[in-house]
Coordinates of C-alpha atoms in Angstrom, one line a residue:
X22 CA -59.2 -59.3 51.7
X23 CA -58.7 -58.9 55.5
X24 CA -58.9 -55.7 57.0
X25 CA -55.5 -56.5 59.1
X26 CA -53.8 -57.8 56.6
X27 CA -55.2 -54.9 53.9
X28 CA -53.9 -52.4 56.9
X29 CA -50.5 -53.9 57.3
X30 CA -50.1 -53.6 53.2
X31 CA -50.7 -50.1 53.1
X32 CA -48.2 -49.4 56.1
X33 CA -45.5 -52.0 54.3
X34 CA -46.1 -49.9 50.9
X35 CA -45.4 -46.3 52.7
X36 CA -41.9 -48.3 54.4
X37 CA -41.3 -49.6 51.0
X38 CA -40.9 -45.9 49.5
X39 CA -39.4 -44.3 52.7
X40 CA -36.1 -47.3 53.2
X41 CA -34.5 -45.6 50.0
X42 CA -34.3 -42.5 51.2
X43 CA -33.3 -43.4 54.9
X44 CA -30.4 -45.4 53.7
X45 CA -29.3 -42.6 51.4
X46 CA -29.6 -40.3 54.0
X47 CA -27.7 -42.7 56.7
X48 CA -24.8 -43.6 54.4
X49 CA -24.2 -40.1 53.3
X50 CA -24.4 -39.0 57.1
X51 CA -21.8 -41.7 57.9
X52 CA -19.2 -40.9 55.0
X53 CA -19.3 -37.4 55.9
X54 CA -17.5 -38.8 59.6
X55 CA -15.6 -40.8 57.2
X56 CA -13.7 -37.5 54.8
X57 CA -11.5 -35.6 56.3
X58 CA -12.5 -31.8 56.3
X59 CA -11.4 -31.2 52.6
X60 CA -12.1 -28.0 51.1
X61 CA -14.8 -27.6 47.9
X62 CA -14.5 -24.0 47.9
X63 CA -14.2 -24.6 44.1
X64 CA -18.6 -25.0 44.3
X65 CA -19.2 -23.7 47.8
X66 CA -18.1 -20.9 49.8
X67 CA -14.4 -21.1 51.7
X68 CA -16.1 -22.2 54.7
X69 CA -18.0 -25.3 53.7
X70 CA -15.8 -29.0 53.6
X71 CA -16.5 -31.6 51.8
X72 CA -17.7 -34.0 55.0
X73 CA -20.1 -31.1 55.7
X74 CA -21.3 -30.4 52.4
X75 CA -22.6 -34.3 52.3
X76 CA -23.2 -34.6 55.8
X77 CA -25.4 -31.6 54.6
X78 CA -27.4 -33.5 51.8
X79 CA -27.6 -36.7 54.2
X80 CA -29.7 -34.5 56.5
X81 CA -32.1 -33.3 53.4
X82 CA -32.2 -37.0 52.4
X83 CA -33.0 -38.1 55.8
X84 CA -35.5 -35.3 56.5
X85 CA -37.8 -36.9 53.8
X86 CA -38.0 -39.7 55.8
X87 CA -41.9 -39.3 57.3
X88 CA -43.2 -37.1 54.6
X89 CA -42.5 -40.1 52.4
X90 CA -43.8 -42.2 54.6
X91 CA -47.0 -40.8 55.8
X92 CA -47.7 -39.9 51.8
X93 CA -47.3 -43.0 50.3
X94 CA -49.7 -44.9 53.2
X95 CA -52.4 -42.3 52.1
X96 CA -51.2 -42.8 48.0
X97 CA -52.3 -46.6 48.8
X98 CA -55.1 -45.9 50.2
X99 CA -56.6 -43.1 48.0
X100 CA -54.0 -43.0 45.3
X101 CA -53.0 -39.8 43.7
X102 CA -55.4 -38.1 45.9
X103 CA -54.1 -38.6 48.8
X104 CA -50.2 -37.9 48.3
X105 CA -50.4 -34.3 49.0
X106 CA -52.6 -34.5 52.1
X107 CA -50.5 -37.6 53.1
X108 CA -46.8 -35.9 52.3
X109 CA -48.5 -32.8 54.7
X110 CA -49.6 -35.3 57.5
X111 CA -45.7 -36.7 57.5
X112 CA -44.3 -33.4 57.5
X113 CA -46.2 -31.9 60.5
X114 CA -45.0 -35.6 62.2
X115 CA -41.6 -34.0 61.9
X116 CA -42.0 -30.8 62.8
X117 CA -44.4 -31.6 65.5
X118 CA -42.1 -34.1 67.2
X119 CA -44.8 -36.8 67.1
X120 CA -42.2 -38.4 64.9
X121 CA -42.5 -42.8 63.3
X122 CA -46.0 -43.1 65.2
X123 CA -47.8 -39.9 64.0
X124 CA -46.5 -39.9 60.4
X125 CA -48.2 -43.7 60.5
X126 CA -51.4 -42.3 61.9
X127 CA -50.9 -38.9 59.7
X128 CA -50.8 -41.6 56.3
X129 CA -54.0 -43.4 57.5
X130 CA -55.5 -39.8 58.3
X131 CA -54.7 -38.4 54.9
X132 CA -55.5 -41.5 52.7
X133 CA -58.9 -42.2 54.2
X134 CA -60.2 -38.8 55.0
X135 CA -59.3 -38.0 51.1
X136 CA -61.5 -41.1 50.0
X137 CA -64.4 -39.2 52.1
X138 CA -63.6 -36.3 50.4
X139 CA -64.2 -38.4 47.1
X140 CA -67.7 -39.4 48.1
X141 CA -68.2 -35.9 49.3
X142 CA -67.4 -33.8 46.0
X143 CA -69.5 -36.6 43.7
X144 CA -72.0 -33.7 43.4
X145 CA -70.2 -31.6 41.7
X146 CA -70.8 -31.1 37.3
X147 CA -68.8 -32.8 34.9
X148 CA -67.0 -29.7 33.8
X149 CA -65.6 -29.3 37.0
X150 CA -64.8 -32.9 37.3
X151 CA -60.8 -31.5 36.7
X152 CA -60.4 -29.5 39.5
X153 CA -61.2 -32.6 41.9
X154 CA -57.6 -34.4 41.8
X155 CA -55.9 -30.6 41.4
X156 CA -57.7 -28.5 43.8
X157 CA -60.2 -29.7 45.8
X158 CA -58.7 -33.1 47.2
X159 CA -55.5 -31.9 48.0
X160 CA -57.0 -28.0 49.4
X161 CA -59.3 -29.7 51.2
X162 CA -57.9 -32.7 52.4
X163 CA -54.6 -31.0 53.6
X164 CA -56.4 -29.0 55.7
X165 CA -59.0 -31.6 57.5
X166 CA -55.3 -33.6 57.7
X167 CA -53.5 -30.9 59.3
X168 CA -56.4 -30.3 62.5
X169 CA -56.9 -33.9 62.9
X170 CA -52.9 -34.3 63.2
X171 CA -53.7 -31.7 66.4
X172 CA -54.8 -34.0 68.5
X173 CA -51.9 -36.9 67.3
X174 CA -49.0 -34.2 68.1
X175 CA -50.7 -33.3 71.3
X176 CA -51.0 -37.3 72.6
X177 CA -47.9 -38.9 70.4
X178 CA -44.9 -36.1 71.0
X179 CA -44.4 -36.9 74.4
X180 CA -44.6 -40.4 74.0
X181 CA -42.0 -40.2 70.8
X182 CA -39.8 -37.7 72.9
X183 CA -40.1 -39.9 76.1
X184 CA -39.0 -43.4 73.6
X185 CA -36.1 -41.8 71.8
X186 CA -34.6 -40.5 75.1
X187 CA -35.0 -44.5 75.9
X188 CA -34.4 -46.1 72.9
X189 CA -30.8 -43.4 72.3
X190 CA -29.8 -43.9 76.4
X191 CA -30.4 -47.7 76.7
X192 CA -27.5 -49.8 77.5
X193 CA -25.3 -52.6 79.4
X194 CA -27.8 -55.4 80.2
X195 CA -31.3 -53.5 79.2
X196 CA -29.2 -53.1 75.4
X197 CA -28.3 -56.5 75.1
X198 CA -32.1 -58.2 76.2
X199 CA -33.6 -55.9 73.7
X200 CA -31.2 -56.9 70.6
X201 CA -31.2 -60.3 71.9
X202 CA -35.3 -59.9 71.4
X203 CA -35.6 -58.2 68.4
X204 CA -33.0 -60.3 66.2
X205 CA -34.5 -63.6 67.4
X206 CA -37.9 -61.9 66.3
X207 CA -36.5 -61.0 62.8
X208 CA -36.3 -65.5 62.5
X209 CA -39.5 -66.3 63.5
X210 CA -41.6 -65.8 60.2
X211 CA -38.7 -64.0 57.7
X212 CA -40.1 -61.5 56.1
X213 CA -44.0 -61.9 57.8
X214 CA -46.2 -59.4 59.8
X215 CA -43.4 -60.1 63.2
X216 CA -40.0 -60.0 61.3
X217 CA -41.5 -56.7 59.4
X218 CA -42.5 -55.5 63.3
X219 CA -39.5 -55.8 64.4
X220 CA -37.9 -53.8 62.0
X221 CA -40.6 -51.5 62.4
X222 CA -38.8 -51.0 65.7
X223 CA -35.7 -50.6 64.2
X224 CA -36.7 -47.5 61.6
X225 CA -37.7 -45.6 65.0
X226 CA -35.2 -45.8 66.5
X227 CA -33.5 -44.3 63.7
X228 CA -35.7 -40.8 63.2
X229 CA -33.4 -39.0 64.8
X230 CA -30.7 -39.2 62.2
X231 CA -28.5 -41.3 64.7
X232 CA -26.9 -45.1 63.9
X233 CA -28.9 -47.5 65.9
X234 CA -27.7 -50.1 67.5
X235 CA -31.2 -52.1 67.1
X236 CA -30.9 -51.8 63.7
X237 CA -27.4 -53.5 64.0
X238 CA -29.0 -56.6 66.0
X239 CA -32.4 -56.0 63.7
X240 CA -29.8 -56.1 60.7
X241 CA -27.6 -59.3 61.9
X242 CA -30.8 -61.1 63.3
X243 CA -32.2 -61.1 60.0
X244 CA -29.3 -62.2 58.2
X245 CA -28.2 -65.3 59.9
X246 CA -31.7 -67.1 58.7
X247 CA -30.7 -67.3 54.7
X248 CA -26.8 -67.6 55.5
X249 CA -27.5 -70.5 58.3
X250 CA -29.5 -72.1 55.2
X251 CA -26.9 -71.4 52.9
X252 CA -24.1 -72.9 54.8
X253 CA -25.8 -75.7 56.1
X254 CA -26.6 -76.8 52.5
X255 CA -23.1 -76.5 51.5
X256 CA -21.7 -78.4 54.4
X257 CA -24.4 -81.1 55.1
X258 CA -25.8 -81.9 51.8
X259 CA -27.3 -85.7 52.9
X260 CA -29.7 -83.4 54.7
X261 CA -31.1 -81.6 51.7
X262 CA -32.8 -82.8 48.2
X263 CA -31.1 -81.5 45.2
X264 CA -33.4 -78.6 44.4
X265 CA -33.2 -77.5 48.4
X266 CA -29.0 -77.3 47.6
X267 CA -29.5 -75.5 44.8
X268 CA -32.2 -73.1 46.6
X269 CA -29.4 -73.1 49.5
X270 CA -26.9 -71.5 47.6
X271 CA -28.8 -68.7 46.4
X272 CA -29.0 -67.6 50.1
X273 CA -25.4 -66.5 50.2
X274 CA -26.2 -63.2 48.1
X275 CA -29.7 -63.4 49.8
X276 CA -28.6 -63.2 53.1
X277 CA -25.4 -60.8 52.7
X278 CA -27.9 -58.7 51.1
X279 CA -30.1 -58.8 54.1
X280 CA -33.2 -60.5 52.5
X281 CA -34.6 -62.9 55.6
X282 CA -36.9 -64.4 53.2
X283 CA -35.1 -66.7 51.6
X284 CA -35.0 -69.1 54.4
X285 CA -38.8 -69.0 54.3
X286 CA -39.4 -72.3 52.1
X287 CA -36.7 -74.4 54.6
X288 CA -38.8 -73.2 57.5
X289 CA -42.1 -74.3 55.9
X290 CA -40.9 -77.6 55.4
X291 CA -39.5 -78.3 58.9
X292 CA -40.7 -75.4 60.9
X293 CA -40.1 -76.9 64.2
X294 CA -36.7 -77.8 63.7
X295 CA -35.4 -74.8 61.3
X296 CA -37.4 -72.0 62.8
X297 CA -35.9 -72.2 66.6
X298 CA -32.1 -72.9 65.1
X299 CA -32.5 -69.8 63.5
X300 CA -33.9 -68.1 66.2
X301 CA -31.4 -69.1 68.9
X302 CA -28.7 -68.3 66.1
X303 CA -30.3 -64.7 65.7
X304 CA -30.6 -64.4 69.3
X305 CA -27.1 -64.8 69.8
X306 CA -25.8 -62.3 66.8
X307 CA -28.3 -59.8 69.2
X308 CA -26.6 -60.7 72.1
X309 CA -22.8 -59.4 70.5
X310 CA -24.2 -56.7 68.9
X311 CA -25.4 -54.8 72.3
X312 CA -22.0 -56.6 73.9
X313 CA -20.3 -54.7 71.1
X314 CA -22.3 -51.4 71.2
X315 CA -22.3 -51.9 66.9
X316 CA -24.5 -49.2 65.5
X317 CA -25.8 -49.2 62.2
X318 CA -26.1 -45.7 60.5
X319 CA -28.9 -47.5 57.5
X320 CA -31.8 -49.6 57.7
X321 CA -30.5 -52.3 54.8
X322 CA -27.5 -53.0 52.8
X323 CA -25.9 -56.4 55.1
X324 CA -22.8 -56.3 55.1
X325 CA -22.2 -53.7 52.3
X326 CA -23.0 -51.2 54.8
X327 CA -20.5 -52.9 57.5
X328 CA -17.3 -50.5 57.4
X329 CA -20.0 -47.5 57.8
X330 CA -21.2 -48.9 61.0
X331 CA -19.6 -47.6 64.6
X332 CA -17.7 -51.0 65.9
X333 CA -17.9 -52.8 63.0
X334 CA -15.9 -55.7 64.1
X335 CA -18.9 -56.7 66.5
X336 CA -21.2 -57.4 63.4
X337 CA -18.5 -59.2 61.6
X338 CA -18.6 -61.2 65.0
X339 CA -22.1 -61.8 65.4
X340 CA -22.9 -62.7 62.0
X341 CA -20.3 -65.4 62.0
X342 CA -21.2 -66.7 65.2
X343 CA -24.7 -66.8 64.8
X344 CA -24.1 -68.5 61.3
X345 CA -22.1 -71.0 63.2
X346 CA -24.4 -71.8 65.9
X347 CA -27.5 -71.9 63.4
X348 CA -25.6 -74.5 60.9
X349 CA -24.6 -76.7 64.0
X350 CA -27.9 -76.3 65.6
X351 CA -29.8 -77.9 62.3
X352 CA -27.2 -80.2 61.2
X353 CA -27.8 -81.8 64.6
X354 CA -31.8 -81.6 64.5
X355 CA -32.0 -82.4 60.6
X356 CA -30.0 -85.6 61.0
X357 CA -32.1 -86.5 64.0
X358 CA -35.4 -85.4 62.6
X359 CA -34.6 -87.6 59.4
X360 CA -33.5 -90.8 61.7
X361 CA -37.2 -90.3 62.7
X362 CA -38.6 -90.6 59.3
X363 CA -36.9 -93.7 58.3
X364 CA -38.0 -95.6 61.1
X365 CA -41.2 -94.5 60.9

């Protein structure tokens, strides 16, 4: 297997683990702004509402956010072994403020200097083969993590400080480039190493606890491929073969779910003509979302996660528009492209 590709699979397993618990955390977070401040004295204390009391656990859930991250990078790399070391490396990334980019480096840390560790403690007798996977590798291998995550606070939390100040201040023209940018990215390959990049982007700007409004574009831009599909299948059939209609309507659910991917096999088939209608569609769902200011408070969920989102009507916009724009875009090129065929 490629080293690249075998590196990007171990970050995209430690993401896979750690989106549960940031959308958790972010919807809880967001229906505690939602409930008045309602008393629960009845399980608390007096003092404590209800909007606090899960704004509370939203905060606990979101917390968990790197040390799930950073452990479950290090679990693929070293399995078992490797999750305490790794959950460690993630939670002195949020303590130490070096935040998305040292929990990433923290996971890689932890999962590879455990498989050392592995080589190292092959000495040892077969009747103290047990106390490998329950004392030694996760002693040892938290504290080798913990001093070489020294050096990543010292270099990363300035850099991580220095991004969220930009990434929380950004607006007006700078905003509305940079959604523009990141939801046509989120088009290009659906679901490959750039869309996945892009959303990257989109988790830190999120560590903070705060609604993003990258996500928002990250969230529309990534839509509009599977619903562009969808519509343009329903409304243009001549252009399709029956099995790509049938295909086409799955991507209704696909795409209000926010799954990019299943636009993929369209794009394969035409990719110069699909892939840039999407992307100009995508680009222009960005554009309204940093017009709008719309914030997402989760990293998934579509548009099940719309009335939780700060201006929600912009993303109602955007997706609708860039749908539009996307559908016209390869009803035009589809037709044309299939006029070239015949007469070829």
């Amino acid at each position: 297997m490629n080293k690249d590709n075998l590196i990007y699979r171990r970050l995209m397993h430690g993401i896979s683990f750690m989106i549960p618990f940031v959308v958790t955390g972010g919807i809880l977070m967001s229906i505690s702004h939602l409930i008045l401040g309602s008393s629960i004295d009845i399980f608390l204390n007096p003092n404590t509402t209800l909007s606090s009391w899960i704004l509370d656990i939203g905060t606990l859930a979101f917390s968990f956010m790197l040390p799930i991250l950073a452990g479950y990078i290090s679990f693929a790399i070293s399995d078992r072994p490797g999750l305490v070391p790794g959950f460690m490396a993630g939670a002195i990334a949020y303590t130490g403020g070096s935040g998305f980019i040292g929990a990433i480096l923290g996971g890689f840390i932890a999962g590879y200097m455990t498989e050392i560790l592995k080589k190292g403690f092959q000495f040892l007798p077969k009747s103290m083969q047990g106390l490998k996977p329950m004392l030694f590798f996760p002693l040892f291998g938290t504290i080798l993590t913990a001093l070489l995550m020294l050096p990543v606070t010292f270099l990363f939390e300035p850099t991580t400080m220095t991004l969220r100040a930009f990434l929380s201040n950004i607006e007006g023209i700078p905003l509305i480039l940079l959604c523009i940018l990141l939801a046509s990215l989120m088009a290009i390959d659906m679901g490959g190493p750039i869309n996945k990049a892009a959303y990257i982007i989109g988790l830190a700007s999120m560590t903070s606890g705060e609604s993003s409004k990258l996500m928002a574009a990250i969230m529309v831009g990534g839509m509009i491929p599977p619903l562009g599909i969808a519509l343009t299948t329903t409304l243009f059939k001549n252009r399709f073969t029956k099995i790509e209609l049938k295909q086409g309507k799955s991507n209704y659910l696909m795409g209000l779910s926010f799954i990019t991917e299943g636009a993929m096999p369209f794009a394969l088939k035409k990719p110069k003509v699909v892939i840039p209608s999407l992307m100009l569609g995508s680009a222009l769902s960005g554009a309204i979302i940093g017009l709008f200011k719309t914030a997402s408070p989760t990293p998934h969920g579509g548009i099940f996660v719309v009335p939780l989102m700060t201006n929600w009507y912009g993303f109602i916009i955007a997706l609708i528009s860039g749908v539009i724009l996307s559908t016209l875009l390869l009803s035009f090129l589809l037709k044309e492209t299939q006029r070239e065929e015949n007469v070829s």
